[in-house]
Every structure is written in C-alpha cells, then in structure tokens.
C-alpha cells in the first residue's frame, strides 16, 4: 500500500478509544484509519504518515513486531509517533522508553488530553512527515541523477575508447608508411619527398598525441588514471619528448636549446606521464613561437626539488589570461579566425599530471610579444635508476622469427608484413580471427600479432581458442590494437597476451618486443610482461 504523509493510523486496543480518536480526527479533516489487530501493525504501518497509539498497544504479544518495524524504517524516514499515556508511575514506562528508542520521533501526551492539544500535535506531526517525504524525493532524485551521470560517464568512456580505436587504425597506417618512406633510398635522395614523408609523420604524431590527451583527461576527471612510478632520470623524459617535438620545431626553423646537468637528476614518477608533461609544454612553446624563434629547456636541482623550465621567444600571454592558462578548454584567443588551432587541453593535462606527481607548475609572461616561461617543480629522488637494457633496432635482426599477423584492416596487415619481412622475419597474414585460427592450426609460429577489436570474433576470443589448438598453448601472442585504456591493457594480460602495444605503433618498441621473443636480448633483460603492461610511449619517443 502506498504511504500517505497525511494519513493517521490509530492503535488503541482497549474499549472504544480507537473509534473515539478516529472520529475526532476525521471530524477535523484528517484521513484516519484504525489498525484493528496488533498483528496487522507491521503491514498497516507502511501506509501511515502519523501513528497515534495508546500505551496499552505496547502490551500486546505483537508489540515486538511493531517496534522492529519502526526500527527498520529507511534512512530518510522517522515516522512521528504520538503515545497517549496515563503518565506518573505507569507500568509501561520501560516499554515507552523502548518505543521512543525504536521510533526516534516520539511524543508522549498524558491523559486526559484536551481536544485542541491532540489536534495540534497531529498537525505538527503531519508537517514533519511531509518534510520527510520531501527529503525522500530529493534523495531519490539525487540518486537518479547520480545513476544517470554514472551511465553518461560509462557511455563517454566507451565512446572515447571506440573513437580512439577508429582513429588510431588509419593513423597507424599513415605513420607506418611515413616511417617506411623515410627509410627508402629514393626518398632520402629527394628533398621534396623527404619533406613530404616528414610532414606525414609529424602530423600523424600530432593527431596521436591529441587522441592520447583526450583519453588521459577523461581518465583524470573520472579518477581512473593510475601512475606506474619508478625512479627515473628526468633527462630521459626530456630527451624522449624532444625527439617527438623536434620535427615540429625544424619545420618552423625554431632553435631548441637544452641545458641539462651532467649528473643525473632523479624523480619518482611514471616515465610516460613525465614525457607527456614535457611534450605538452614543449609543443605549446613551439606552437606559439614564430618561425626563426627559439626555445630553451633547462633542468636544475633546487634543494629538495627538480626544476624543469621551458622558455620561449613566442607571442607571450596576456596578464589577464595567466590565471586561466591551465584550465581545460580555455584559450587566450577563441575567435574563429585565431592564428593557432587547438582544443585547449594540453596545459590542463600538464597541471593535473604534475599534481599527481606531487609537484607544481607555473606560467609566467611579461606580456604579448615577450615570450613565456613554464616552470615545473617535482620532488627530487636520491637514488640510482635501473639500467636501461634497450637496444637500437636494425633491419635484418628478425631472421629467426616466424610471425602470424591477424588484423581485419588490410592496410595494417600489408604494412606489418612488409616491415617485418624487411627485418628478416617470415610473415603470414590473416584478415579475420577465424582465418588466423585456421592458419595457426596448419603451421608453427614463434609469435602471433593480433588486433583486439575485430568483427565476428575479437582478439580475446581468438587467443582463448588459439590456446586449445595442439602445440599452441604457449605461443607468444602480442596485442596490437587501438584500444589503450588501462582496463584494456589489464584484460590483455589476463587473456594471455605477453605484451600490449597501442596503435599507432612505435615500431622501435614493436621490434624490441619481437627481438625479446626471438631470444635476441641479453640475459639481463627483464621479462616481456614487465614494463609492457602499461601503454607504450607516444610514437617517436624512445
């Protein structure tokens, strides 16, 4: 039965008390009903807005049920209870105390009681109950809004994951062919072709970084971004970021000067996120510095902090905009004909990543046309970093490898086959998981490179079925996919992939993984599954 906050329930088991009370309240316009049997109290009380009872109702065998029902009210509910008592040395004093503890909102009224007093008490109780229902409605509305927000966030995450996958697939092909073109003798000998190849590579990297920044901001705002901290020299993050932004600077003839100390300065952080911090600041400096300008990046130690500074001779920042420079989607020039395109997310990401590392970032400028300076402060770490066992890849180093490449995108399989065969590997391709299973069942492979998001049968199902084939229980499988969320990486590991590489692929990283699978790494190299479960570096970095 639906509860009514104006409905008064009466419990008075002795004589005509119940009828007398009900008649009085009905005559004054209250909607009243009598609970005839104490055993019905548990059911009937759910339809009440106010309970008026005599103390004798607490004597019955079912009084315990009534008290338990009062105790079991939802958090928002505190049913007003008015108990009419003889007062004084009533034999039910103890039960009245128990009732008050069970209900919380109990009013004791000593009999005989005046009509006006009782009516006034019931009116107050009804108003109190009305407010409780208003609170309930607000709580329900808040819960609905929270559920709607959670669902919206879930759909947003799914959309961003799908978007990144769909965008990364063509970027993977563009970046791969640009890398291939830049390695050919014909392109090396033609300035215009070399310039075209570099432009393709540079713009593919920029698009890849934009996708990465969007995903990172989404994770940060939802609290899902986790760091993989280790002791690393900040020089490594700077050099890797420089490698990525160098092409942009060269295209504008901007000179990037680097002032790094001879001794290594260590921080405790996530090397990939540190590279993102440096890359975004450097990219911002190059973007807003006119052709022929200069950018200076320096790293020094000040007390317990490592200080990274990026200064440029660019267009500078208005004093009024400086407080907003790290806010998401804020741009000093938001007009449709603004000189520099962008979404205003890079510096917002910088601030949040720096804060995650326990540091701070500050922007300074003397005004328009006078350049700007960004200063990042991070806690110093006094330790030695682990040795870097990475080695440079050379073509022809994979002649011991027999690989199966599975991807529904024909351009991707063709590109990977061409690049891996140039490196000496034997490569078979399949454009569906079903075709891949058939090929895997027919011959032996050292490694299988598989996409995840494929129609009909996805990469996870493919690997599970692969493991059921005779002799394929332990074959190394590498996920090569546009899905790069932390949960995607974790699931890849759980499903049996030894590495998870996100498109567009950093081919140096891919070749390094394949060399390790082929057993070409020195004995001290860490296992494949270590350090490869997180997202790979931005293509173009180390």
Short mmCIF file of C-alpha atoms in Angstrom, two decimals:
data_model
loop_
_atom_site.label_atom_id
_atom_site.label_comp_id
_atom_site.label_asym_id
_atom_site.label_seq_id
_atom_site.Cartn_x
_atom_site.Cartn_y
_atom_site.Cartn_z
CA UNK A 1 0.00 0.00 0.00
CA UNK A 2 1.32 3.48 -0.92
CA UNK A 3 2.15 5.58 2.15
CA UNK A 4 0.40 8.92 2.65
CA UNK A 5 2.09 11.55 4.81
CA UNK A 6 -1.34 12.99 5.78
CA UNK A 7 -2.83 9.62 6.81
CA UNK A 8 -3.16 8.95 10.53
CA UNK A 9 -3.04 5.38 11.85
CA UNK A 10 -4.72 4.75 15.21
CA UNK A 11 -3.87 1.87 17.57
CA UNK A 12 -5.91 1.70 20.80
CA UNK A 13 -6.82 -1.88 21.76
CA UNK A 14 -8.89 -1.03 24.88
CA UNK A 15 -12.63 -0.27 24.68
CA UNK A 16 -13.79 2.41 22.25
CA UNK A 17 -10.63 4.50 22.46
CA UNK A 18 -9.64 3.85 18.84
CA UNK A 19 -13.04 4.85 17.46
CA UNK A 20 -13.22 7.96 19.62
CA UNK A 21 -9.79 9.15 18.49
CA UNK A 22 -10.55 8.38 14.84
CA UNK A 23 -13.91 10.16 14.95
CA UNK A 24 -12.29 13.25 16.48
CA UNK A 25 -9.56 13.42 13.84
CA UNK A 26 -11.91 12.68 10.94
CA UNK A 27 -14.20 15.48 12.10
CA UNK A 28 -11.24 17.87 11.84
CA UNK A 29 -10.43 16.81 8.28
CA UNK A 30 -7.69 14.24 8.89
CA UNK A 31 -7.72 10.96 6.94
CA UNK A 32 -7.70 8.32 9.65
CA UNK A 33 -7.70 4.52 9.73
CA UNK A 34 -7.74 2.11 12.64
CA UNK A 35 -5.37 -0.83 12.91
CA UNK A 36 -7.77 -3.39 14.43
CA UNK A 37 -5.24 -6.03 15.43
CA UNK A 38 -1.70 -5.51 16.73
CA UNK A 39 -0.64 -8.39 14.47
CA UNK A 40 -1.55 -6.18 11.46
CA UNK A 41 0.69 -3.34 12.59
CA UNK A 42 3.74 -4.41 10.54
CA UNK A 43 1.72 -4.33 7.33
CA UNK A 44 -0.54 -1.33 8.05
CA UNK A 45 2.17 0.97 9.36
CA UNK A 46 3.68 1.22 5.87
CA UNK A 47 0.60 3.20 4.77
CA UNK A 48 0.74 5.68 7.65
CA UNK A 49 2.02 9.24 7.85
CA UNK A 50 1.47 9.54 11.60
CA UNK A 51 0.87 6.89 14.29
CA UNK A 52 -1.39 7.74 17.24
CA UNK A 53 -1.47 4.98 19.85
CA UNK A 54 -2.32 4.36 23.49
CA UNK A 55 0.20 2.88 25.82
CA UNK A 56 -1.82 -0.34 26.04
CA UNK A 57 -0.87 -1.13 22.44
CA UNK A 58 2.65 -1.77 23.68
CA UNK A 59 1.47 -4.57 25.97
CA UNK A 60 0.26 -6.99 23.30
CA UNK A 61 2.09 -10.06 22.11
CA UNK A 62 2.83 -8.36 18.80
CA UNK A 63 4.33 -5.19 20.27
CA UNK A 64 7.78 -6.52 19.38
CA UNK A 65 6.79 -6.64 15.70
CA UNK A 66 5.68 -3.03 15.89
CA UNK A 67 8.96 -1.92 17.43
CA UNK A 68 11.01 -3.87 14.88
CA UNK A 69 9.01 -2.26 12.06
CA UNK A 70 9.77 1.18 13.46
CA UNK A 71 13.46 0.35 13.73
CA UNK A 72 13.56 -0.94 10.14
CA UNK A 73 12.48 2.35 8.54
CA UNK A 74 14.58 3.60 5.61
CA UNK A 75 17.23 6.26 6.40
CA UNK A 76 15.05 9.16 5.28
CA UNK A 77 12.03 8.02 7.37
CA UNK A 78 11.27 8.80 11.01
CA UNK A 79 7.54 8.10 11.42
CA UNK A 80 6.06 10.51 14.00
CA UNK A 81 4.55 8.51 16.88
CA UNK A 82 2.15 10.06 19.42
CA UNK A 83 1.63 7.89 22.52
CA UNK A 84 -1.23 8.63 24.89
CA UNK A 85 -0.24 7.58 28.39
CA UNK A 86 -1.61 7.75 31.92
CA UNK A 87 1.74 9.14 32.99
CA UNK A 88 3.01 9.06 36.57
CA UNK A 89 4.13 5.61 37.69
CA UNK A 90 2.78 3.91 34.59
CA UNK A 91 3.52 0.20 34.43
CA UNK A 92 4.60 0.75 30.82
CA UNK A 93 7.35 3.28 31.46
CA UNK A 94 10.02 0.85 30.31
CA UNK A 95 8.12 0.00 27.13
CA UNK A 96 7.59 3.67 26.40
CA UNK A 97 11.35 4.20 26.58
CA UNK A 98 11.85 1.29 24.21
CA UNK A 99 9.26 2.73 21.82
CA UNK A 100 10.98 6.09 21.89
CA UNK A 101 14.32 4.42 21.06
CA UNK A 102 12.76 2.44 18.20
CA UNK A 103 10.88 5.32 16.59
CA UNK A 104 13.13 8.26 17.29
CA UNK A 105 10.32 10.78 16.78
CA UNK A 106 8.00 10.04 19.73
CA UNK A 107 5.68 12.46 21.53
CA UNK A 108 4.24 11.41 24.91
CA UNK A 109 0.92 13.02 25.87
CA UNK A 110 -0.61 12.46 29.30
CA UNK A 111 -4.30 11.57 29.50
CA UNK A 112 -6.81 13.03 29.84
CA UNK A 113 -5.80 15.25 26.96
CA UNK A 114 -7.61 18.23 25.54
CA UNK A 115 -9.00 18.01 22.03
CA UNK A 116 -7.18 21.10 20.80
CA UNK A 117 -3.87 19.83 22.17
CA UNK A 118 -4.22 16.47 20.41
CA UNK A 119 -5.22 18.12 17.12
CA UNK A 120 -2.27 20.48 17.35
CA UNK A 121 0.12 17.58 17.97
CA UNK A 122 -1.22 15.67 14.96
CA UNK A 123 -0.92 18.75 12.71
CA UNK A 124 2.72 19.22 13.74
CA UNK A 125 3.42 15.53 13.16
CA UNK A 126 1.87 15.70 9.67
CA UNK A 127 4.05 18.69 8.74
CA UNK A 128 7.11 16.83 9.99
CA UNK A 129 6.18 13.78 7.94
CA UNK A 130 5.60 15.94 4.86
CA UNK A 131 9.14 17.32 5.15
CA UNK A 132 10.49 13.77 5.40
CA UNK A 133 8.80 12.84 2.13
CA UNK A 134 10.26 15.94 0.52
CA UNK A 135 13.71 14.80 1.67
CA UNK A 136 12.97 11.32 0.30
CA UNK A 137 12.01 12.75 -3.08
CA UNK A 138 15.19 14.83 -3.15
CA UNK A 139 17.29 11.78 -2.26
CA UNK A 140 15.59 9.72 -4.95
CA UNK A 141 16.16 12.49 -7.46
CA UNK A 142 19.79 12.78 -6.46
CA UNK A 143 20.19 9.01 -6.80
CA UNK A 144 18.60 9.09 -10.25
CA UNK A 145 20.88 11.94 -11.30
CA UNK A 146 23.92 10.11 -9.95
CA UNK A 147 22.95 6.95 -11.81
CA UNK A 148 22.37 8.99 -14.96
CA UNK A 149 25.78 10.65 -14.52
CA UNK A 150 27.44 7.26 -13.98
CA UNK A 151 25.76 5.90 -17.08
CA UNK A 152 26.78 9.00 -19.05
CA UNK A 153 30.39 8.55 -17.89
CA UNK A 154 30.29 4.89 -18.85
CA UNK A 155 28.94 5.72 -22.30
CA UNK A 156 31.52 8.50 -22.65
CA UNK A 157 34.34 6.10 -21.78
CA UNK A 158 33.02 3.59 -24.30
CA UNK A 159 32.72 6.30 -26.94
CA UNK A 160 36.25 7.57 -26.31
CA UNK A 161 37.62 4.03 -26.43
CA UNK A 162 35.80 3.36 -29.71
CA UNK A 163 36.82 6.73 -31.12
CA UNK A 164 40.46 6.19 -30.24
CA UNK A 165 40.39 2.75 -31.85
CA UNK A 166 38.80 4.03 -35.04
CA UNK A 167 41.19 6.98 -35.27
CA UNK A 168 44.31 5.04 -34.36
CA UNK A 169 43.87 2.40 -37.06
CA UNK A 170 44.29 4.82 -40.00
CA UNK A 171 46.96 6.75 -38.07
CA UNK A 172 48.86 3.51 -37.65
CA UNK A 173 48.93 3.02 -41.41
CA UNK A 174 49.88 6.67 -42.11
CA UNK A 175 52.66 6.63 -39.54
CA UNK A 176 53.90 3.23 -40.66
CA UNK A 177 54.15 4.18 -44.31
CA UNK A 178 55.76 7.50 -43.48
CA UNK A 179 58.41 5.62 -41.46
CA UNK A 180 58.86 3.23 -44.37
CA UNK A 181 59.15 6.03 -46.93
CA UNK A 182 61.73 7.87 -44.87
CA UNK A 183 63.92 4.75 -44.85
CA UNK A 184 63.92 4.26 -48.63
CA UNK A 185 66.82 5.45 -50.78
CA UNK A 186 64.52 7.20 -53.29
CA UNK A 187 63.00 9.40 -50.59
CA UNK A 188 66.35 10.04 -48.93
CA UNK A 189 67.65 11.33 -52.25
CA UNK A 190 64.70 13.64 -52.95
CA UNK A 191 64.31 16.74 -50.77
CA UNK A 192 60.64 17.17 -51.67
CA UNK A 193 59.76 13.51 -50.97
CA UNK A 194 61.71 13.60 -47.73
CA UNK A 195 59.86 16.75 -46.70
CA UNK A 196 56.53 15.10 -47.57
CA UNK A 197 57.39 11.99 -45.56
CA UNK A 198 58.43 14.05 -42.56
CA UNK A 199 55.22 16.09 -42.77
CA UNK A 200 53.13 12.91 -42.83
CA UNK A 201 54.99 11.53 -39.84
CA UNK A 202 54.84 14.81 -37.90
CA UNK A 203 51.11 15.28 -38.38
CA UNK A 204 50.31 11.65 -37.59
CA UNK A 205 52.23 12.01 -34.34
CA UNK A 206 50.34 15.21 -33.51
CA UNK A 207 47.00 13.53 -34.08
CA UNK A 208 48.09 10.57 -31.99
CA UNK A 209 49.05 12.90 -29.15
CA UNK A 210 45.71 14.71 -29.35
CA UNK A 211 43.85 11.40 -29.02
CA UNK A 212 46.10 10.45 -26.11
CA UNK A 213 45.48 13.75 -24.32
CA UNK A 214 41.71 13.40 -24.68
CA UNK A 215 41.79 9.92 -23.18
CA UNK A 216 44.11 10.97 -20.37
CA UNK A 217 41.88 13.90 -19.41
CA UNK A 218 38.87 11.61 -19.34
CA UNK A 219 40.72 9.22 -17.03
CA UNK A 220 41.91 12.04 -14.80
CA UNK A 221 38.43 13.54 -14.42
CA UNK A 222 36.93 10.15 -13.59
CA UNK A 223 39.76 9.24 -11.20
CA UNK A 224 40.78 6.24 -13.29
CA UNK A 225 44.28 7.32 -14.25
CA UNK A 226 46.89 5.38 -12.31
CA UNK A 227 50.62 6.05 -12.31
CA UNK A 228 53.29 3.38 -12.70
CA UNK A 229 56.01 5.11 -10.68
CA UNK A 230 59.67 4.18 -10.65
CA UNK A 231 62.92 6.01 -10.08
CA UNK A 232 63.87 7.61 -13.39
CA UNK A 233 66.26 10.34 -14.54
CA UNK A 234 64.26 13.36 -15.68
CA UNK A 235 66.78 13.68 -18.55
CA UNK A 236 65.18 10.58 -20.14
CA UNK A 237 61.72 12.17 -20.21
CA UNK A 238 63.16 15.39 -21.62
CA UNK A 239 65.15 13.66 -24.36
CA UNK A 240 62.22 11.46 -25.41
CA UNK A 241 59.87 14.45 -25.53
CA UNK A 242 62.45 16.43 -27.51
CA UNK A 243 62.65 13.64 -30.08
CA UNK A 244 58.90 13.83 -30.59
CA UNK A 245 58.67 17.62 -30.90
CA UNK A 246 61.88 18.11 -32.87
CA UNK A 247 60.19 17.72 -36.25
CA UNK A 248 57.66 20.44 -35.40
CA UNK A 249 60.43 22.80 -34.42
CA UNK A 250 62.53 22.04 -37.51
CA UNK A 251 59.52 22.72 -39.74
CA UNK A 252 59.33 26.28 -38.33
CA UNK A 253 63.13 26.71 -38.09
CA UNK A 254 62.87 27.13 -34.34
CA UNK A 255 66.07 26.52 -32.40
CA UNK A 256 65.60 24.37 -29.28
CA UNK A 257 68.44 24.75 -26.80
CA UNK A 258 68.87 22.24 -23.98
CA UNK A 259 70.64 22.88 -20.69
CA UNK A 260 70.85 19.62 -18.72
CA UNK A 261 73.22 18.93 -15.84
CA UNK A 262 75.99 16.39 -16.25
CA UNK A 263 74.94 14.44 -13.17
CA UNK A 264 71.59 12.61 -13.43
CA UNK A 265 68.68 14.12 -11.50
CA UNK A 266 66.14 11.51 -10.44
CA UNK A 267 62.43 11.74 -9.74
CA UNK A 268 59.94 9.13 -8.58
CA UNK A 269 57.37 9.09 -11.32
CA UNK A 270 55.76 7.48 -14.34
CA UNK A 271 58.14 7.93 -17.25
CA UNK A 272 55.34 8.00 -19.82
CA UNK A 273 53.40 10.67 -17.91
CA UNK A 274 56.57 12.71 -17.36
CA UNK A 275 57.18 12.60 -21.10
CA UNK A 276 53.61 13.85 -21.64
CA UNK A 277 54.25 16.77 -19.30
CA UNK A 278 57.43 17.82 -21.10
CA UNK A 279 55.98 17.15 -24.57
CA UNK A 280 52.89 19.28 -23.98
CA UNK A 281 54.88 22.23 -22.64
CA UNK A 282 57.45 22.00 -25.43
CA UNK A 283 54.77 21.57 -28.08
CA UNK A 284 52.95 24.62 -26.70
CA UNK A 285 56.17 26.66 -26.84
CA UNK A 286 56.88 25.65 -30.44
CA UNK A 287 53.28 26.26 -31.45
CA UNK A 288 53.20 29.85 -30.16
CA UNK A 289 56.73 30.81 -31.20
CA UNK A 290 57.03 32.37 -34.68
CA UNK A 291 59.35 30.94 -37.32
CA UNK A 292 63.00 31.62 -36.56
CA UNK A 293 62.40 31.93 -32.80
CA UNK A 294 63.98 29.94 -30.03
CA UNK A 295 63.01 27.70 -27.11
CA UNK A 296 65.19 26.90 -24.11
CA UNK A 297 64.62 23.91 -21.84
CA UNK A 298 66.64 23.53 -18.67
CA UNK A 299 66.72 21.20 -15.67
CA UNK A 300 68.33 22.08 -12.34
CA UNK A 301 68.14 20.98 -8.74
CA UNK A 302 66.99 23.44 -6.09
CA UNK A 303 67.04 21.96 -2.59
CA UNK A 304 64.64 19.01 -2.48
CA UNK A 305 63.15 19.78 -5.88
CA UNK A 306 63.99 19.19 -9.52
CA UNK A 307 63.04 22.27 -11.53
CA UNK A 308 62.22 21.99 -15.24
CA UNK A 309 61.91 25.30 -17.12
CA UNK A 310 60.79 25.88 -20.70
CA UNK A 311 61.23 29.45 -22.00
CA UNK A 312 60.36 30.72 -25.47
CA UNK A 313 60.51 33.88 -27.56
CA UNK A 314 56.91 33.47 -28.67
CA UNK A 315 53.80 35.61 -28.61
CA UNK A 316 53.56 35.71 -24.80
CA UNK A 317 50.48 35.63 -22.58
CA UNK A 318 48.16 38.45 -21.55
CA UNK A 319 48.33 39.16 -17.81
CA UNK A 320 44.55 38.75 -17.57
CA UNK A 321 44.74 35.24 -19.04
CA UNK A 322 47.66 33.92 -16.98
CA UNK A 323 45.42 32.69 -14.10
CA UNK A 324 43.38 30.65 -16.63
CA UNK A 325 46.18 29.19 -18.72
CA UNK A 326 45.92 25.71 -17.13
CA UNK A 327 42.12 25.49 -17.29
CA UNK A 328 40.57 22.95 -19.61
CA UNK A 329 39.29 24.19 -22.99
CA UNK A 330 40.41 27.76 -22.20
CA UNK A 331 42.27 29.63 -24.91
CA UNK A 332 43.54 33.18 -24.93
CA UNK A 333 42.25 33.59 -28.49
CA UNK A 334 38.98 31.71 -29.01
CA UNK A 335 37.87 33.51 -32.18
CA UNK A 336 37.05 31.52 -35.29
CA UNK A 337 39.94 33.14 -37.16
CA UNK A 338 42.53 32.60 -34.45
CA UNK A 339 46.05 32.03 -35.68
CA UNK A 340 46.74 28.79 -33.77
CA UNK A 341 44.33 25.86 -33.76
CA UNK A 342 43.86 23.59 -30.78
CA UNK A 343 41.42 22.39 -28.14
CA UNK A 344 42.96 23.90 -25.03
CA UNK A 345 43.59 20.60 -23.24
CA UNK A 346 47.37 20.18 -23.29
CA UNK A 347 48.22 22.53 -20.43
CA UNK A 348 45.22 21.35 -18.39
CA UNK A 349 46.64 17.84 -18.67
CA UNK A 350 50.08 19.12 -17.67
CA UNK A 351 48.80 20.63 -14.42
CA UNK A 352 46.88 17.51 -13.41
CA UNK A 353 49.77 15.16 -14.24
CA UNK A 354 52.24 17.36 -12.35
CA UNK A 355 49.94 17.38 -9.32
CA UNK A 356 49.66 13.58 -9.50
CA UNK A 357 53.45 13.51 -9.16
CA UNK A 358 53.31 15.74 -6.08
CA UNK A 359 54.67 18.76 -7.89
CA UNK A 360 53.56 22.18 -9.10
CA UNK A 361 53.60 24.10 -12.38
CA UNK A 362 53.61 27.83 -13.02
CA UNK A 363 53.27 30.01 -16.12
CA UNK A 364 54.88 33.44 -16.44
CA UNK A 365 54.99 36.08 -19.18
CA UNK A 366 55.90 39.74 -19.40
CA UNK A 367 53.07 40.28 -21.86
CA UNK A 368 52.19 39.97 -25.56
CA UNK A 369 55.19 39.57 -27.86
CA UNK A 370 57.61 38.98 -24.97
CA UNK A 371 57.60 35.20 -24.73
CA UNK A 372 56.58 32.94 -21.87
CA UNK A 373 58.14 30.67 -19.29
CA UNK A 374 56.71 27.48 -17.76
CA UNK A 375 58.26 26.10 -14.60
CA UNK A 376 57.60 22.58 -13.29
CA UNK A 377 58.77 21.61 -9.80
CA UNK A 378 58.94 17.92 -8.84
CA UNK A 379 60.20 16.26 -5.64
CA UNK A 380 63.77 15.04 -6.07
CA UNK A 381 64.59 11.38 -5.59
CA UNK A 382 68.07 10.43 -4.35
CA UNK A 383 68.53 7.00 -5.87
CA UNK A 384 70.11 5.34 -8.84
CA UNK A 385 67.87 4.25 -11.63
CA UNK A 386 67.78 0.74 -13.04
CA UNK A 387 69.91 0.15 -16.10
CA UNK A 388 68.32 0.71 -19.45
CA UNK A 389 68.67 -2.52 -21.42
CA UNK A 390 67.01 -1.19 -24.57
CA UNK A 391 68.98 -1.57 -27.74
CA UNK A 392 68.65 0.03 -31.12
CA UNK A 393 66.85 -1.99 -33.73
CA UNK A 394 68.48 -2.75 -37.03
CA UNK A 395 66.86 -4.23 -40.13
CA UNK A 396 67.58 -7.91 -40.70
CA UNK A 397 67.56 -8.73 -36.99
CA UNK A 398 64.44 -10.95 -37.01
CA UNK A 399 65.50 -13.68 -39.43
CA UNK A 400 64.72 -16.37 -36.82
CA UNK A 401 61.12 -15.23 -36.40
CA UNK A 402 58.02 -16.77 -37.98
CA UNK A 403 55.06 -14.46 -37.32
CA UNK A 404 51.31 -14.56 -37.89
CA UNK A 405 49.67 -11.12 -38.19
CA UNK A 406 45.89 -11.04 -37.58
CA UNK A 407 44.00 -7.80 -38.26
CA UNK A 408 40.76 -7.06 -40.11
CA UNK A 409 42.38 -3.97 -41.66
CA UNK A 410 44.12 -5.00 -44.90
CA UNK A 411 46.39 -1.92 -44.93
CA UNK A 412 47.68 -2.78 -41.46
CA UNK A 413 48.47 -6.42 -42.27
CA UNK A 414 50.17 -5.43 -45.55
CA UNK A 415 52.29 -2.79 -43.81
CA UNK A 416 53.34 -5.07 -40.94
CA UNK A 417 54.18 -7.89 -43.35
CA UNK A 418 56.36 -5.57 -45.43
CA UNK A 419 58.21 -4.05 -42.46
CA UNK A 420 58.78 -7.36 -40.67
CA UNK A 421 59.95 -9.10 -43.83
CA UNK A 422 62.42 -6.24 -44.38
CA UNK A 423 63.74 -7.17 -40.93
CA UNK A 424 64.23 -10.80 -41.92
CA UNK A 425 61.08 -12.33 -40.43
CA UNK A 426 58.80 -14.80 -42.17
CA UNK A 427 55.27 -13.36 -42.04
CA UNK A 428 51.84 -14.83 -42.76
CA UNK A 429 48.77 -12.56 -42.58
CA UNK A 430 45.09 -13.14 -41.83
CA UNK A 431 42.26 -10.61 -42.07
CA UNK A 432 39.94 -12.29 -39.59
CA UNK A 433 40.28 -14.25 -36.37
CA UNK A 434 38.71 -17.31 -37.98
CA UNK A 435 41.29 -17.24 -40.78
CA UNK A 436 44.02 -16.76 -38.19
CA UNK A 437 42.91 -19.86 -36.27
CA UNK A 438 42.93 -21.91 -39.45
CA UNK A 439 46.47 -20.79 -40.30
CA UNK A 440 47.68 -21.29 -36.73
CA UNK A 441 46.32 -24.84 -36.75
CA UNK A 442 48.12 -25.64 -40.00
CA UNK A 443 51.68 -24.49 -39.17
CA UNK A 444 54.07 -23.34 -36.46
CA UNK A 445 54.70 -19.71 -35.45
CA UNK A 446 57.07 -18.05 -32.96
CA UNK A 447 54.75 -15.14 -32.36
CA UNK A 448 51.24 -14.00 -33.21
CA UNK A 449 50.39 -10.29 -33.56
CA UNK A 450 46.65 -9.78 -33.16
CA UNK A 451 44.24 -6.88 -33.20
CA UNK A 452 41.62 -6.86 -30.43
CA UNK A 453 38.56 -5.21 -31.94
CA UNK A 454 37.62 -7.39 -34.92
CA UNK A 455 34.19 -8.33 -36.29
CA UNK A 456 32.82 -11.81 -35.72
CA UNK A 457 35.48 -12.88 -33.22
CA UNK A 458 37.55 -10.39 -31.25
CA UNK A 459 41.19 -10.79 -30.27
CA UNK A 460 40.43 -12.08 -26.79
CA UNK A 461 38.23 -14.88 -28.14
CA UNK A 462 40.86 -15.59 -30.79
CA UNK A 463 43.60 -16.11 -28.19
CA UNK A 464 41.36 -18.30 -26.00
CA UNK A 465 40.59 -20.58 -28.96
CA UNK A 466 44.23 -20.45 -30.08
CA UNK A 467 45.28 -21.97 -26.74
CA UNK A 468 43.07 -25.01 -27.39
CA UNK A 469 44.95 -25.91 -30.58
CA UNK A 470 47.61 -28.64 -30.28
CA UNK A 471 51.06 -27.15 -29.72
CA UNK A 472 49.75 -23.57 -29.45
CA UNK A 473 49.32 -23.50 -25.67
CA UNK A 474 52.44 -21.36 -25.13
CA UNK A 475 52.95 -19.49 -28.39
CA UNK A 476 53.69 -15.80 -27.68
CA UNK A 477 50.78 -13.51 -28.55
CA UNK A 478 51.15 -9.72 -28.77
CA UNK A 479 48.10 -7.41 -28.75
CA UNK A 480 48.48 -4.68 -31.36
CA UNK A 481 45.36 -2.58 -31.02
CA UNK A 482 43.75 0.84 -30.98
CA UNK A 483 42.31 0.09 -27.53
CA UNK A 484 44.63 1.61 -24.93
CA UNK A 485 42.65 2.13 -21.72
CA UNK A 486 44.20 0.68 -18.53
CA UNK A 487 41.38 -1.86 -18.36
CA UNK A 488 42.15 -2.92 -21.94
CA UNK A 489 45.82 -3.44 -21.07
CA UNK A 490 44.92 -5.38 -17.93
CA UNK A 491 42.49 -7.60 -19.78
CA UNK A 492 45.07 -8.31 -22.50
CA UNK A 493 47.45 -9.53 -19.83
CA UNK A 494 44.73 -11.62 -18.17
CA UNK A 495 43.75 -13.18 -21.51
CA UNK A 496 47.33 -14.34 -22.12
CA UNK A 497 48.95 -11.68 -24.30
CA UNK A 498 52.61 -11.18 -23.41
CA UNK A 499 52.57 -7.51 -24.49
CA UNK A 500 50.02 -4.82 -25.34
CA UNK A 501 51.04 -2.21 -27.92
CA UNK A 502 48.70 0.64 -28.79
CA UNK A 503 48.25 1.99 -32.30
CA UNK A 504 49.72 3.97 -33.91
CA UNK A 505 52.59 1.65 -33.15
CA UNK A 506 56.02 2.82 -32.11
CA UNK A 507 57.86 0.45 -34.44
CA UNK A 508 61.05 0.56 -32.39
CA UNK A 509 59.04 -0.73 -29.42
CA UNK A 510 57.42 -3.41 -31.57
CA UNK A 511 60.76 -4.61 -32.92
CA UNK A 512 62.20 -4.63 -29.39
CA UNK A 513 59.35 -6.89 -28.23
CA UNK A 514 59.85 -9.23 -31.18
CA UNK A 515 63.61 -9.39 -30.57
CA UNK A 516 62.95 -10.42 -26.98
CA UNK A 517 60.51 -13.10 -28.11
CA UNK A 518 63.10 -14.34 -30.60
CA UNK A 519 65.64 -14.57 -27.76
CA UNK A 520 67.94 -11.90 -29.11
CA UNK A 521 68.13 -9.83 -25.90
CA UNK A 522 70.98 -10.15 -23.39
CA UNK A 523 70.33 -12.42 -20.34
CA UNK A 524 69.85 -9.43 -18.02
CA UNK A 525 66.85 -8.10 -19.96
CA UNK A 526 63.62 -8.01 -17.94
CA UNK A 527 60.75 -10.39 -18.84
CA UNK A 528 58.46 -9.41 -21.68
CA UNK A 529 55.44 -8.96 -19.45
CA UNK A 530 57.24 -6.41 -17.27
CA UNK A 531 57.11 -2.80 -18.41
CA UNK A 532 54.86 -3.66 -21.34
CA UNK A 533 51.58 -3.88 -19.48
CA UNK A 534 51.19 -0.13 -19.47
CA UNK A 535 50.54 1.91 -22.57
CA UNK A 536 53.58 2.24 -24.85
CA UNK A 537 55.28 5.60 -25.28
CA UNK A 538 53.99 8.09 -27.80
CA UNK A 539 55.31 7.09 -31.24
CA UNK A 540 58.57 8.82 -31.94
CA UNK A 541 59.82 8.57 -28.35
CA UNK A 542 62.30 6.01 -27.05
#
